[in-house]
Short mmCIF file of C-alpha atoms and ligand atoms in Angstrom, two decimals:
data_model
loop_
_atom_site.label_atom_id
_atom_site.label_comp_id
_atom_site.label_asym_id
_atom_site.label_seq_id
_atom_site.Cartn_x
_atom_site.Cartn_y
_atom_site.Cartn_z
CA UNK A 1 -1.06 -16.58 6.23
CA UNK A 2 -2.48 -15.13 3.05
CA UNK A 3 -3.79 -17.18 0.21
CA UNK A 4 -3.11 -16.38 -3.30
CA UNK A 5 -6.29 -17.15 -5.19
CA UNK A 6 -4.98 -16.13 -8.53
CA UNK A 7 -1.84 -15.71 -9.86
CA UNK A 8 -1.27 -14.25 -13.43
CA UNK A 9 1.61 -13.53 -15.71
CA UNK A 10 1.20 -10.02 -17.24
CA UNK A 11 4.37 -9.83 -19.29
CA UNK A 12 7.71 -11.70 -19.17
CA UNK A 13 8.57 -9.78 -16.09
CA UNK A 14 5.53 -8.77 -14.42
CA UNK A 15 3.19 -10.96 -12.41
CA UNK A 16 -0.15 -10.30 -10.44
CA UNK A 17 -1.46 -12.10 -7.36
CA UNK A 18 -5.14 -11.85 -5.96
CA UNK A 19 -4.65 -12.35 -2.46
CA UNK A 20 -7.44 -13.02 0.22
CA UNK A 21 -7.04 -10.09 2.65
CA UNK A 22 -10.40 -9.15 3.58
CA UNK A 23 -9.41 -6.64 6.59
CA UNK A 24 -6.96 -4.71 4.24
CA UNK A 25 -9.74 -4.98 1.14
CA UNK A 26 -12.49 -3.42 3.34
CA UNK A 27 -10.38 -0.01 4.34
CA UNK A 28 -7.87 0.38 1.48
CA UNK A 29 -7.92 3.54 -1.12
CA UNK A 30 -6.29 4.18 -4.38
CA UNK A 31 -2.42 5.26 -3.47
CA UNK A 32 -2.00 2.89 -0.63
CA UNK A 33 0.31 -0.03 -0.22
CA UNK A 34 1.09 -3.27 1.71
CA UNK A 35 4.22 -4.70 3.07
CA UNK A 36 4.73 -8.14 1.69
CA UNK A 37 6.88 -10.62 3.68
CA UNK A 38 6.54 -13.90 1.73
CA UNK A 39 8.41 -16.11 3.77
CA UNK A 40 10.09 -16.24 7.27
CA UNK A 41 13.70 -15.42 5.54
CA UNK A 42 12.26 -13.13 2.92
CA UNK A 43 12.79 -9.32 2.88
CA UNK A 44 9.97 -7.10 3.35
CA UNK A 45 8.93 -5.18 0.26
CA UNK A 46 6.32 -2.41 -0.37
CA UNK A 47 3.86 -3.07 -3.13
CA UNK A 48 0.95 -1.04 -4.17
CA UNK A 49 -2.61 -2.28 -3.80
CA UNK A 50 -3.56 -2.26 -7.64
CA UNK A 51 -7.24 -3.40 -7.16
CA UNK A 52 -9.29 -4.67 -4.46
CA UNK A 53 -12.98 -6.34 -3.70
CA UNK A 54 -14.59 -5.21 -0.42
CA UNK A 55 -17.34 -7.68 -0.94
CA UNK A 56 -15.05 -10.83 -2.23
CA UNK A 57 -12.12 -9.71 0.47
CA UNK A 58 -9.12 -9.70 -1.90
CA UNK A 59 -6.58 -7.29 -2.94
CA UNK A 60 -4.41 -7.52 -6.17
CA UNK A 61 -0.68 -6.87 -6.25
CA UNK A 62 1.21 -6.54 -9.40
CA UNK A 63 4.94 -6.69 -9.38
CA UNK A 64 8.02 -6.71 -11.51
CA UNK A 65 10.84 -9.08 -11.26
CA UNK A 66 13.79 -6.91 -10.74
CA UNK A 67 15.60 -8.76 -8.04
CA UNK A 68 15.74 -11.33 -5.52
CA UNK A 69 12.79 -10.98 -3.37
CA UNK A 70 10.50 -10.24 -6.48
CA UNK A 71 12.00 -13.21 -8.54
CA UNK A 72 11.38 -15.47 -5.30
CA UNK A 73 7.74 -14.17 -4.58
CA UNK A 74 7.02 -15.07 -8.60
CA UNK A 75 7.72 -18.81 -7.78
CA UNK A 76 4.64 -18.75 -5.83
CA UNK A 77 1.29 -19.50 -7.74
CA UNK A 78 -2.49 -19.94 -7.22
CA UNK A 79 -3.18 -21.98 -3.90
CA UNK A 80 0.15 -20.97 -2.42
CA UNK A 81 0.33 -18.85 0.76
CA UNK A 82 2.21 -15.62 1.56
CA UNK A 83 3.28 -15.33 5.20
CA UNK A 84 2.44 -11.61 5.94
CA UNK A 85 0.84 -9.12 4.30
CA UNK A 86 0.46 -5.86 6.02
CA UNK A 87 -1.50 -2.79 5.36
CA UNK A 88 -2.91 -0.68 4.09
CA UNK A 89 0.02 1.75 4.56
CA UNK A 90 0.68 5.22 3.26
CA UNK A 91 -1.66 8.28 2.67
CA UNK A 92 -4.31 7.58 0.06
CA UNK A 93 -3.99 9.80 -3.38
CA UNK A 94 -6.18 12.82 -3.19
CA UNK A 95 -8.84 12.44 -5.65
CA UNK A 96 -11.21 15.19 -4.38
CA UNK A 97 -12.00 18.60 -6.15
CA UNK A 98 -10.65 17.38 -9.61
CA UNK A 99 -12.34 17.85 -13.05
CA UNK A 100 -9.58 17.16 -15.45
CA UNK A 101 -6.71 14.98 -14.80
CA UNK A 102 -3.95 13.65 -16.80
CA UNK A 103 -2.86 10.20 -15.27
CA UNK A 104 0.63 9.06 -16.58
CA UNK A 105 1.89 5.46 -15.75
CA UNK A 106 5.58 4.35 -17.10
CA UNK A 107 6.12 0.63 -17.01
CA UNK A 108 5.12 -1.32 -13.89
CA UNK A 109 4.32 2.33 -12.48
CA UNK A 110 1.00 1.56 -14.36
CA UNK A 111 0.05 -1.04 -11.68
CA UNK A 112 0.00 2.17 -9.07
CA UNK A 113 -1.56 4.43 -11.68
CA UNK A 114 -4.53 2.22 -12.32
CA UNK A 115 -6.41 2.34 -9.11
CA UNK A 116 -5.84 6.42 -9.04
CA UNK A 117 -7.33 6.39 -12.76
CA UNK A 118 -10.24 4.13 -11.58
CA UNK A 119 -10.93 6.21 -8.56
CA UNK A 120 -10.85 9.53 -10.45
CA UNK A 121 -13.06 8.23 -13.36
CA UNK A 122 -15.69 6.62 -10.89
CA UNK A 123 -16.12 10.20 -9.40
CA UNK A 124 -16.90 11.57 -12.95
CA UNK A 125 -13.58 13.19 -13.49
CA UNK A 126 -12.14 13.50 -17.11
CA UNK A 127 -9.31 11.19 -17.02
CA UNK A 128 -6.72 11.43 -19.84
CA UNK A 129 -4.31 8.56 -19.44
CA UNK A 130 -0.91 8.07 -21.01
CA UNK A 131 0.97 4.84 -20.53
CA UNK A 132 4.48 4.09 -21.62
CA UNK A 133 6.67 1.17 -22.27
CA UNK A 134 9.77 0.25 -24.06
CA UNK A 135 8.01 -2.01 -26.42
CA UNK A 136 4.76 -3.56 -27.32
CA UNK A 137 5.66 -7.04 -25.31
CA UNK A 138 5.89 -5.13 -21.85
CA UNK A 139 2.46 -3.49 -22.28
CA UNK A 140 0.46 -4.25 -19.16
CA UNK A 141 -3.24 -3.43 -18.06
CA UNK A 142 -4.44 -1.65 -21.43
CA UNK A 143 -7.82 -3.21 -21.23
CA UNK A 144 -8.04 -1.76 -17.38
CA UNK A 145 -6.86 1.72 -18.53
CA UNK A 146 -9.41 1.75 -21.60
CA UNK A 147 -12.21 1.03 -19.08
CA UNK A 148 -11.37 3.80 -16.62
CA UNK A 149 -10.00 6.67 -18.78
CA UNK A 150 -11.98 9.14 -20.71
CA UNK A 151 -8.94 8.70 -23.25
CA UNK A 152 -6.04 6.41 -23.43
CA UNK A 153 -2.82 7.23 -25.39
CA UNK A 154 -0.35 4.29 -25.42
CA UNK A 155 3.46 5.23 -26.13
CA UNK A 156 6.36 2.85 -26.79
CA UNK A 157 9.99 3.83 -27.03
CA UNK A 158 10.36 1.92 -30.42
CA UNK A 159 6.79 2.68 -31.99
CA UNK A 160 5.91 -1.01 -31.76
CA UNK A 161 2.81 -0.23 -30.66
CA UNK A 162 0.69 2.96 -29.96
CA UNK A 163 2.67 5.94 -30.95
CA UNK A 164 6.58 6.01 -30.83
CA UNK A 165 7.85 8.44 -28.25
CA UNK A 166 8.06 8.98 -24.39
CA UNK A 167 4.98 10.01 -22.35
CA UNK A 168 6.34 13.44 -21.72
CA UNK A 169 6.00 13.74 -25.80
CA UNK A 170 2.36 13.20 -25.67
CA UNK A 171 1.83 15.20 -22.53
CA UNK A 172 3.31 18.24 -24.23
CA UNK A 173 1.16 17.64 -27.23
CA UNK A 174 -1.95 17.59 -25.17
CA UNK A 175 -1.08 20.66 -23.28
CA UNK A 176 -0.26 22.57 -26.28
CA UNK A 177 -3.37 21.40 -28.18
CA UNK A 178 -5.35 23.14 -25.37
CA UNK A 179 -6.24 20.50 -22.78
CA UNK A 180 -6.38 22.49 -19.33
CA UNK A 181 -5.62 19.98 -16.62
CA UNK A 182 -6.10 20.75 -12.93
CA UNK A 183 -3.51 18.11 -12.04
CA UNK A 184 -1.04 15.90 -13.61
CA UNK A 185 -0.58 12.60 -11.67
CA UNK A 186 2.50 10.60 -12.65
CA UNK A 187 3.95 7.22 -11.60
CA UNK A 188 6.93 5.31 -13.08
CA UNK A 189 10.64 5.41 -12.91
CA UNK A 190 12.27 8.15 -11.18
CA UNK A 191 13.82 9.74 -14.30
CA UNK A 192 10.26 9.71 -15.97
CA UNK A 193 8.71 11.18 -13.13
CA UNK A 194 11.39 14.05 -13.00
CA UNK A 195 11.08 14.86 -16.61
CA UNK A 196 7.21 14.81 -16.21
CA UNK A 197 7.71 17.54 -13.39
CA UNK A 198 10.01 19.60 -15.35
CA UNK A 199 7.70 19.86 -18.14
CA UNK A 200 4.66 20.52 -15.93
CA UNK A 201 6.64 23.31 -14.06
CA UNK A 202 7.04 25.31 -17.31
CA UNK A 203 3.37 25.11 -17.87
CA UNK A 204 2.57 25.72 -14.22
CA UNK A 205 0.44 22.50 -13.81
CA UNK A 206 0.06 21.15 -10.41
CA UNK A 207 1.77 17.56 -10.46
CA UNK A 208 1.80 14.61 -8.06
CA UNK A 209 4.18 11.89 -7.98
CA UNK A 210 4.15 8.53 -6.06
CA UNK A 211 7.71 8.23 -4.78
CA UNK A 212 9.28 4.52 -4.46
CA UNK A 213 12.43 4.78 -2.03
CA UNK A 214 13.74 1.82 -0.46
CA UNK A 215 11.29 0.89 2.48
CA UNK A 216 11.70 -1.45 5.41
CA UNK A 217 9.05 -1.19 8.06
CA UNK A 218 6.63 1.13 6.04
CA UNK A 219 5.28 2.75 9.32
CA UNK A 220 7.87 5.64 9.99
CA UNK A 221 10.05 3.83 12.26
CA UNK A 222 13.39 3.05 10.43
CA UNK A 223 13.79 6.42 8.38
CA UNK A 224 15.13 4.23 5.20
CA UNK A 225 12.30 5.68 3.20
CA UNK A 226 13.35 9.62 3.50
CA UNK A 227 12.93 11.82 0.41
CA UNK A 228 13.52 15.51 0.20
CA UNK A 229 10.68 17.64 -0.35
CA UNK A 230 10.58 21.35 -0.44
CA UNK A 231 13.83 21.30 1.39
CA UNK A 232 12.40 19.20 4.27
CA UNK A 233 12.99 15.56 5.15
CA UNK A 234 9.92 13.49 4.70
CA UNK A 235 9.24 9.73 4.95
CA UNK A 236 7.40 8.32 1.87
CA UNK A 237 5.62 5.74 4.06
CA UNK A 238 3.82 7.80 6.20
CA UNK A 239 3.84 11.22 4.48
CA UNK A 240 3.45 9.84 1.18
CA UNK A 241 4.04 8.04 -1.00
CA UNK A 242 2.36 10.87 -3.20
CA UNK A 243 4.22 14.28 -3.02
CA UNK A 244 4.19 17.74 -4.93
CA UNK A 245 6.51 16.78 -7.82
CA UNK A 246 7.67 20.25 -8.19
CA UNK A 247 9.15 20.18 -4.49
CA UNK A 248 11.00 16.90 -4.82
CA UNK A 249 14.80 16.49 -5.23
CA UNK A 250 14.73 13.86 -7.64
CA UNK A 251 18.38 13.72 -8.05
CA UNK A 252 18.95 12.70 -4.39
CA UNK A 253 16.09 10.25 -4.68
CA UNK A 254 17.79 8.50 -7.54
CA UNK A 255 21.11 8.42 -5.67
CA UNK A 256 19.57 6.88 -2.74
CA UNK A 257 17.74 4.15 -4.83
CA UNK A 258 20.82 3.07 -5.96
CA UNK A 259 22.58 2.62 -2.92
CA UNK A 260 22.77 -1.11 -2.61
CA UNK A 261 23.16 -1.85 -6.26
CA UNK A 262 26.23 -3.95 -5.86
CA UNK A 263 24.75 -5.97 -3.20
CA UNK A 264 21.48 -6.24 -4.98
CA UNK A 265 23.28 -7.46 -8.38
CA UNK A 266 25.34 -10.03 -6.21
CA UNK A 267 22.14 -11.25 -4.77
CA UNK A 268 20.22 -11.53 -8.13
CA UNK A 269 23.03 -13.34 -9.59
CA UNK A 270 22.81 -15.90 -6.88
CA UNK A 271 19.06 -16.30 -7.24
CA UNK A 272 19.41 -16.51 -11.02
CA UNK A 273 21.63 -19.59 -10.53
CA UNK A 274 19.26 -20.97 -7.86
CA UNK A 275 16.41 -20.81 -10.16
CA UNK A 276 18.20 -21.95 -13.51
CA UNK A 277 16.00 -24.60 -15.08
CA UNK A 278 12.98 -23.74 -13.09
CA UNK A 279 10.13 -22.56 -14.99
CA UNK A 280 6.99 -20.92 -13.83
CA UNK A 281 3.74 -20.13 -15.50
P1 FAD B 301 16.32 -5.62 -5.39
O1 FAD B 301 17.42 -6.25 -6.43
O2 FAD B 301 16.51 -5.80 -3.99
O3 FAD B 301 16.02 -4.23 -5.81
C1 FAD B 301 16.02 -3.56 -6.97
C2 FAD B 301 15.69 -2.17 -6.95
O4 FAD B 301 14.44 -2.13 -6.10
C3 FAD B 301 16.49 -1.18 -6.00
O5 FAD B 301 17.64 -0.66 -6.80
C4 FAD B 301 15.84 -0.12 -5.47
O6 FAD B 301 15.45 0.85 -6.30
C5 FAD B 301 14.36 -1.04 -5.18
N1 FAD B 301 14.20 -1.61 -3.98
C6 FAD B 301 14.98 -2.58 -3.31
N2 FAD B 301 14.45 -2.89 -2.14
C7 FAD B 301 13.58 -2.17 -1.80
C8 FAD B 301 12.29 -2.13 -0.86
N3 FAD B 301 12.74 -2.70 0.44
N4 FAD B 301 11.74 -1.08 -0.89
C9 FAD B 301 11.42 -0.24 -1.90
N5 FAD B 301 12.16 -0.60 -3.08
C10 FAD B 301 13.17 -1.34 -2.91
N6 FAD B 301 7.07 -2.39 -7.51
C11 FAD B 301 6.27 -3.09 -8.16
O7 FAD B 301 6.69 -4.00 -9.09
N7 FAD B 301 4.97 -3.06 -8.07
C12 FAD B 301 4.28 -2.15 -7.13
O8 FAD B 301 3.14 -2.14 -7.17
C13 FAD B 301 5.24 -1.37 -6.32
N8 FAD B 301 4.79 -0.53 -5.43
C14 FAD B 301 5.73 0.18 -4.86
C15 FAD B 301 5.23 1.20 -3.46
C16 FAD B 301 5.97 1.70 -2.80
C17 FAD B 301 5.32 2.60 -1.86
C18 FAD B 301 7.33 1.84 -2.95
C19 FAD B 301 8.38 2.51 -2.01
C20 FAD B 301 7.88 0.54 -3.95
C21 FAD B 301 6.88 0.01 -4.86
N9 FAD B 301 7.54 -0.96 -5.64
C22 FAD B 301 6.63 -1.55 -6.63
C23 FAD B 301 9.07 -1.29 -5.63
C24 FAD B 301 9.43 -2.49 -5.23
O9 FAD B 301 9.11 -2.57 -3.63
C25 FAD B 301 10.70 -2.95 -5.45
O10 FAD B 301 10.62 -3.22 -6.78
C26 FAD B 301 11.34 -4.39 -4.60
O11 FAD B 301 11.31 -3.99 -3.43
C27 FAD B 301 12.51 -4.96 -5.41
O12 FAD B 301 12.92 -5.79 -4.43
P2 FAD B 301 14.02 -7.10 -5.07
O13 FAD B 301 14.62 -7.75 -3.74
O14 FAD B 301 13.21 -7.89 -5.89
O15 FAD B 301 15.02 -6.16 -5.87
FE1 FES B 302 10.79 2.95 7.44
FE2 FES B 302 9.46 4.63 6.06
S1 FES B 302 9.96 2.57 5.42
S2 FES B 302 10.46 5.03 7.97
MG1 MG B 303 15.89 -6.89 -2.44
#
């Protein structure tokens, strides 16, 4: 059993849990994730290790309430327990031999981008961060990104905070103003990563994305998380989740993530009915 030592609400759809997990905290690195299995009956879901303390023995997960499992997880609070947290899984992000990097986070993808920005910043890399959200109410982790970025740009679709526009607009502006990036690291919705990849291909800038296919075991056994990279099949849980963005077949990845939409929708409706009238934090 894993204790939730701090539960926080970051916006109406996103929660953060600090969980006691000393063995994971001791060895985890930016880019790695855990598989969370909240109760005996729950589905196993992958969530990135957004932060950790090796000395205090905790890890932090930040998750968006998108369906049954995340909605049920969000019912837990400080003092509650999670049945299983398995990890760290996946290959850590490469933070070596970089001097000037643009880190891009879209929506809850910012939770995954934060440890990467932090890791780079702590190595003395120039970190130009761009984070994007639909509107001001959905902004998360602004203070943390300010702390771990050389420069931070906030973009909103409706202009209610930061600058109005997409993260790709800001990236192109920086490139055309003369910023020379060794690498762009983009993490967010598949469609956002696809358009970042198209843009950076035009400017021939190496780009890494963190892929989020449906995962079950997270250890390379089930084959569920396969993605096509450079025409070859890769398993995101063991070969990734980071991959060369210019090699990814994004259209196939988008199609595969939608495979169970009907079932997910039906399950979500049932769960919403179950929680009607229940409020949490
Ligand atoms: P559902 O209604 O079941 O699904 C909603 C959507 O989530 C689906 O359409 C599908 O695209 C995706 N999804 C569903 N089941 C899975 C699954 N088993 N594995 C992966 N995706 C699934 N989300 C966060 O909010 N924060 C994170 O830090 C984070 N890190 C991730 C790291 C990795 C390596 C991967 C692969 C995914 C990560 N995700 C993260 C996505 C998260 O796992 C899904 O949002 C979650 O599983 C949805 O479960 P659900 O039952 O609530 O929603
Ligand atoms: Fe099963 Fe990757 S999640 S092989
Ligand atoms: Mg689910």
